[in-house]
Amino acid sequence: MKTTIEIPDDIAHRAKIIAAERRTTLRGLVLQGLEHILAVKQVRARDRAKRLFAEMDKLPAFAAKNRLSRSDANAR
């Protein structure tokens, strides 16, 4: 997909220097940055889910001993 973004001149200039140092293009550098941000976001979402389930385990109604087994859940 092609898209157009506006980058301030000073940032574009610095990014082009870094891209050249890494022997890549500005496009490649932007892709690396976006991939990094997306990967970090996935990790954070997973960590939030783990914390949520840990907090739910502290509530009597959601305790692990009260959860349905996989076969019982599938039977419903």
Short mmCIF file of N, CA, C and O in Angstrom, two decimals:
data_model
loop_
_atom_site.label_atom_id
_atom_site.label_comp_id
_atom_site.label_asym_id
_atom_site.label_seq_id
_atom_site.Cartn_x
_atom_site.Cartn_y
_atom_site.Cartn_z
N MET A 1 0.84 -1.17 0.00
CA MET A 1 0.00 0.00 0.00
C MET A 1 0.89 1.23 0.00
O MET A 1 1.87 1.29 0.74
N LYS A 2 0.54 2.17 -0.82
CA LYS A 2 1.26 3.43 -0.84
C LYS A 2 0.51 4.44 0.00
O LYS A 2 -0.72 4.48 -0.02
N THR A 3 1.26 5.25 0.73
CA THR A 3 0.65 6.32 1.50
C THR A 3 1.63 7.49 1.54
O THR A 3 2.83 7.32 1.29
N THR A 4 1.13 8.65 1.85
CA THR A 4 1.96 9.84 1.94
C THR A 4 1.87 10.39 3.36
O THR A 4 0.77 10.53 3.89
N ILE A 5 3.01 10.68 3.94
CA ILE A 5 3.04 11.31 5.26
C ILE A 5 3.94 12.53 5.19
O ILE A 5 4.84 12.60 4.37
N GLU A 6 3.67 13.48 6.04
CA GLU A 6 4.48 14.69 6.10
C GLU A 6 5.39 14.59 7.32
O GLU A 6 4.92 14.39 8.44
N ILE A 7 6.68 14.69 7.09
CA ILE A 7 7.68 14.61 8.16
C ILE A 7 8.42 15.93 8.19
O ILE A 7 8.88 16.41 7.15
N PRO A 8 8.56 16.52 9.37
CA PRO A 8 9.32 17.78 9.46
C PRO A 8 10.72 17.59 8.88
O PRO A 8 11.33 16.52 9.02
N ASP A 9 11.23 18.64 8.23
CA ASP A 9 12.52 18.58 7.53
C ASP A 9 13.66 18.10 8.42
O ASP A 9 14.47 17.27 8.00
N ASP A 10 13.73 18.61 9.65
CA ASP A 10 14.86 18.23 10.50
C ASP A 10 14.82 16.75 10.87
O ASP A 10 15.84 16.07 10.91
N ILE A 11 13.63 16.23 11.11
CA ILE A 11 13.49 14.80 11.44
C ILE A 11 13.80 13.95 10.22
O ILE A 11 14.50 12.93 10.32
N ALA A 12 13.31 14.36 9.05
CA ALA A 12 13.59 13.61 7.82
C ALA A 12 15.08 13.58 7.54
O ALA A 12 15.63 12.53 7.17
N HIS A 13 15.75 14.69 7.74
CA HIS A 13 17.20 14.76 7.49
C HIS A 13 17.95 13.81 8.44
O HIS A 13 18.82 13.04 8.00
N ARG A 14 17.61 13.86 9.73
CA ARG A 14 18.27 12.98 10.71
C ARG A 14 17.97 11.51 10.41
O ARG A 14 18.84 10.65 10.54
N ALA A 15 16.73 11.22 10.01
CA ALA A 15 16.35 9.84 9.71
C ALA A 15 17.11 9.33 8.49
O ALA A 15 17.53 8.17 8.46
N LYS A 16 17.30 10.17 7.48
CA LYS A 16 18.05 9.76 6.29
C LYS A 16 19.51 9.44 6.63
O LYS A 16 20.09 8.50 6.09
N ILE A 17 20.07 10.21 7.55
CA ILE A 17 21.45 9.94 7.99
C ILE A 17 21.52 8.59 8.68
O ILE A 17 22.41 7.77 8.40
N ILE A 18 20.59 8.34 9.59
CA ILE A 18 20.58 7.05 10.31
C ILE A 18 20.35 5.90 9.32
O ILE A 18 20.99 4.85 9.42
N ALA A 19 19.44 6.10 8.37
CA ALA A 19 19.18 5.06 7.37
C ALA A 19 20.45 4.75 6.58
O ALA A 19 20.78 3.58 6.34
N ALA A 20 21.18 5.79 6.19
CA ALA A 20 22.43 5.57 5.44
C ALA A 20 23.45 4.82 6.30
O ALA A 20 24.14 3.92 5.81
N GLU A 21 23.54 5.19 7.58
CA GLU A 21 24.47 4.50 8.48
C GLU A 21 24.12 3.02 8.61
O GLU A 21 25.00 2.19 8.77
N ARG A 22 22.85 2.72 8.56
CA ARG A 22 22.40 1.32 8.69
C ARG A 22 22.30 0.62 7.35
O ARG A 22 21.81 -0.51 7.27
N ARG A 23 22.72 1.31 6.30
CA ARG A 23 22.67 0.77 4.94
C ARG A 23 21.27 0.32 4.55
O ARG A 23 21.05 -0.79 4.06
N THR A 24 20.31 1.19 4.82
CA THR A 24 18.92 0.95 4.44
C THR A 24 18.36 2.24 3.87
O THR A 24 19.07 3.23 3.73
N THR A 25 17.09 2.21 3.55
CA THR A 25 16.43 3.40 3.01
C THR A 25 15.58 4.03 4.11
O THR A 25 15.35 3.43 5.17
N LEU A 26 15.08 5.22 3.82
CA LEU A 26 14.16 5.86 4.76
C LEU A 26 12.91 4.99 4.92
O LEU A 26 12.42 4.80 6.03
N ARG A 27 12.45 4.43 3.81
CA ARG A 27 11.31 3.51 3.86
C ARG A 27 11.60 2.33 4.79
O ARG A 27 10.77 1.96 5.62
N GLY A 28 12.78 1.74 4.64
CA GLY A 28 13.16 0.61 5.49
C GLY A 28 13.22 0.99 6.95
O GLY A 28 12.79 0.23 7.82
N LEU A 29 13.74 2.18 7.22
CA LEU A 29 13.83 2.65 8.60
C LEU A 29 12.44 2.85 9.20
O LEU A 29 12.19 2.46 10.34
N VAL A 30 11.54 3.44 8.43
CA VAL A 30 10.17 3.65 8.90
C VAL A 30 9.49 2.31 9.15
O VAL A 30 8.82 2.12 10.18
N LEU A 31 9.69 1.34 8.25
CA LEU A 31 9.09 0.01 8.46
C LEU A 31 9.62 -0.65 9.73
O LEU A 31 8.86 -1.26 10.48
N GLN A 32 10.93 -0.53 9.97
CA GLN A 32 11.51 -1.10 11.19
C GLN A 32 10.88 -0.47 12.43
O GLN A 32 10.55 -1.16 13.40
N GLY A 33 10.71 0.84 12.39
CA GLY A 33 10.10 1.54 13.52
C GLY A 33 8.67 1.12 13.75
O GLY A 33 8.26 0.86 14.89
N LEU A 34 7.90 1.02 12.69
CA LEU A 34 6.51 0.59 12.83
C LEU A 34 6.41 -0.84 13.33
O LEU A 34 5.58 -1.15 14.20
N GLU A 35 7.26 -1.72 12.81
CA GLU A 35 7.25 -3.12 13.27
C GLU A 35 7.60 -3.20 14.75
O GLU A 35 7.00 -3.98 15.50
N HIS A 36 8.55 -2.38 15.18
CA HIS A 36 8.93 -2.37 16.60
C HIS A 36 7.75 -1.92 17.46
O HIS A 36 7.44 -2.55 18.48
N ILE A 37 7.09 -0.84 17.07
CA ILE A 37 5.96 -0.33 17.84
C ILE A 37 4.84 -1.36 17.92
O ILE A 37 4.25 -1.58 18.97
N LEU A 38 4.55 -2.03 16.81
CA LEU A 38 3.49 -3.03 16.80
C LEU A 38 3.85 -4.23 17.67
O LEU A 38 2.99 -4.79 18.36
N ALA A 39 5.11 -4.64 17.68
CA ALA A 39 5.55 -5.76 18.51
C ALA A 39 5.44 -5.41 19.98
O ALA A 39 4.97 -6.22 20.80
N VAL A 40 5.84 -4.21 20.34
CA VAL A 40 5.76 -3.76 21.74
C VAL A 40 4.30 -3.71 22.18
O VAL A 40 3.96 -4.12 23.29
N LYS A 41 3.43 -3.23 21.31
CA LYS A 41 2.01 -3.15 21.65
C LYS A 41 1.44 -4.54 21.92
O LYS A 41 0.66 -4.72 22.84
N GLN A 42 1.83 -5.54 21.13
CA GLN A 42 1.34 -6.91 21.35
C GLN A 42 1.79 -7.42 22.71
O GLN A 42 1.03 -8.05 23.43
N VAL A 43 3.04 -7.15 23.06
CA VAL A 43 3.57 -7.61 24.35
C VAL A 43 2.81 -6.94 25.48
O VAL A 43 2.43 -7.59 26.46
N ARG A 44 2.56 -5.65 25.36
CA ARG A 44 1.84 -4.94 26.41
C ARG A 44 0.43 -5.46 26.57
O ARG A 44 -0.07 -5.59 27.68
N ALA A 45 -0.25 -5.75 25.46
CA ALA A 45 -1.61 -6.29 25.53
C ALA A 45 -1.60 -7.65 26.23
O ALA A 45 -2.47 -7.93 27.06
N ARG A 46 -0.60 -8.47 25.93
CA ARG A 46 -0.49 -9.79 26.57
C ARG A 46 -0.25 -9.61 28.07
O ARG A 46 -0.85 -10.31 28.89
N ASP A 47 0.61 -8.66 28.45
CA ASP A 47 0.89 -8.41 29.86
C ASP A 47 -0.36 -7.90 30.59
O ASP A 47 -0.63 -8.29 31.72
N ARG A 48 -1.13 -7.02 29.92
CA ARG A 48 -2.37 -6.53 30.54
C ARG A 48 -3.35 -7.66 30.77
O ARG A 48 -4.01 -7.73 31.81
N ALA A 49 -3.44 -8.57 29.80
CA ALA A 49 -4.35 -9.71 29.94
C ALA A 49 -3.91 -10.59 31.11
O ALA A 49 -4.75 -11.04 31.90
N LYS A 50 -2.61 -10.83 31.23
CA LYS A 50 -2.11 -11.65 32.35
C LYS A 50 -2.44 -11.00 33.68
O LYS A 50 -2.86 -11.67 34.63
N ARG A 51 -2.25 -9.67 33.76
CA ARG A 51 -2.56 -8.97 35.02
C ARG A 51 -4.06 -9.03 35.33
O ARG A 51 -4.46 -9.21 36.47
N LEU A 52 -4.89 -8.89 34.27
CA LEU A 52 -6.33 -8.95 34.46
C LEU A 52 -6.74 -10.31 35.00
O LEU A 52 -7.51 -10.40 35.96
N PHE A 53 -6.24 -11.38 34.40
CA PHE A 53 -6.59 -12.72 34.87
C PHE A 53 -6.06 -12.97 36.29
O PHE A 53 -6.71 -13.63 37.08
N ALA A 54 -4.91 -12.43 36.61
CA ALA A 54 -4.38 -12.58 37.97
C ALA A 54 -5.29 -11.89 38.98
O ALA A 54 -5.56 -12.42 40.06
N GLU A 55 -5.80 -10.71 38.62
CA GLU A 55 -6.72 -10.00 39.51
C GLU A 55 -8.05 -10.74 39.61
O GLU A 55 -8.65 -10.81 40.69
N MET A 56 -8.51 -11.31 38.49
CA MET A 56 -9.76 -12.07 38.52
C MET A 56 -9.63 -13.30 39.41
O MET A 56 -10.59 -13.69 40.08
N ASP A 57 -8.45 -13.92 39.43
CA ASP A 57 -8.24 -15.10 40.27
C ASP A 57 -8.40 -14.78 41.75
O ASP A 57 -8.68 -15.67 42.55
N LYS A 58 -8.23 -13.53 42.11
CA LYS A 58 -8.37 -13.13 43.52
C LYS A 58 -9.83 -13.04 43.95
O LYS A 58 -10.13 -13.05 45.12
N LEU A 59 -10.74 -12.95 42.96
CA LEU A 59 -12.17 -12.86 43.27
C LEU A 59 -12.74 -14.26 43.41
O LEU A 59 -12.49 -15.13 42.58
N PRO A 60 -13.52 -14.50 44.46
CA PRO A 60 -14.05 -15.85 44.69
C PRO A 60 -14.82 -16.42 43.50
O PRO A 60 -14.69 -17.60 43.18
N ALA A 61 -15.62 -15.60 42.84
CA ALA A 61 -16.44 -16.10 41.74
C ALA A 61 -15.60 -16.51 40.54
O ALA A 61 -16.04 -17.32 39.73
N PHE A 62 -14.40 -15.96 40.41
CA PHE A 62 -13.55 -16.25 39.25
C PHE A 62 -12.36 -17.14 39.59
O PHE A 62 -11.48 -17.33 38.77
N ALA A 63 -12.33 -17.67 40.78
CA ALA A 63 -11.20 -18.50 41.20
C ALA A 63 -11.05 -19.69 40.26
O ALA A 63 -12.02 -20.20 39.69
N ALA A 64 -9.82 -20.13 40.09
CA ALA A 64 -9.52 -21.23 39.17
C ALA A 64 -10.34 -22.48 39.49
O ALA A 64 -10.77 -23.19 38.59
N LYS A 65 -10.58 -22.73 40.77
CA LYS A 65 -11.33 -23.93 41.16
C LYS A 65 -12.78 -23.88 40.69
O LYS A 65 -13.43 -24.90 40.58
N ASN A 66 -13.30 -22.68 40.41
CA ASN A 66 -14.69 -22.54 39.98
C ASN A 66 -14.84 -22.49 38.45
O ASN A 66 -15.95 -22.41 37.96
N ARG A 67 -13.74 -22.55 37.73
CA ARG A 67 -13.81 -22.47 36.27
C ARG A 67 -14.23 -23.80 35.67
O ARG A 67 -13.93 -24.86 36.22
N LEU A 68 -14.90 -23.72 34.54
CA LEU A 68 -15.29 -24.93 33.84
C LEU A 68 -14.07 -25.55 33.15
O LEU A 68 -13.17 -24.84 32.71
N SER A 69 -14.09 -26.85 33.04
CA SER A 69 -13.05 -27.51 32.27
C SER A 69 -13.34 -27.25 30.79
O SER A 69 -14.44 -26.83 30.41
N ARG A 70 -12.37 -27.51 29.94
CA ARG A 70 -12.56 -27.31 28.52
C ARG A 70 -13.73 -28.15 27.99
O ARG A 70 -14.56 -27.68 27.24
N SER A 71 -13.78 -29.42 28.42
CA SER A 71 -14.87 -30.29 27.93
C SER A 71 -16.24 -29.83 28.44
O SER A 71 -17.22 -29.86 27.70
N ASP A 72 -16.30 -29.34 29.71
CA ASP A 72 -17.57 -28.83 30.22
C ASP A 72 -18.00 -27.57 29.49
O ASP A 72 -19.18 -27.40 29.17
N ALA A 73 -17.04 -26.71 29.18
CA ALA A 73 -17.37 -25.48 28.44
C ALA A 73 -17.83 -25.81 27.04
O ALA A 73 -18.78 -25.20 26.53
N ASN A 74 -17.20 -26.78 26.40
CA ASN A 74 -17.60 -27.14 25.04
C ASN A 74 -18.95 -27.84 25.02
O ASN A 74 -19.67 -27.78 24.03
N ALA A 75 -19.31 -28.49 26.11
CA ALA A 75 -20.59 -29.18 26.18
C ALA A 75 -21.75 -28.21 26.29
O ALA A 75 -22.88 -28.55 25.97
N ARG A 76 -21.49 -27.00 26.74
CA ARG A 76 -22.56 -26.01 26.89
C ARG A 76 -22.89 -25.43 25.60
O ARG A 76 -23.19 -24.94 24.85
#
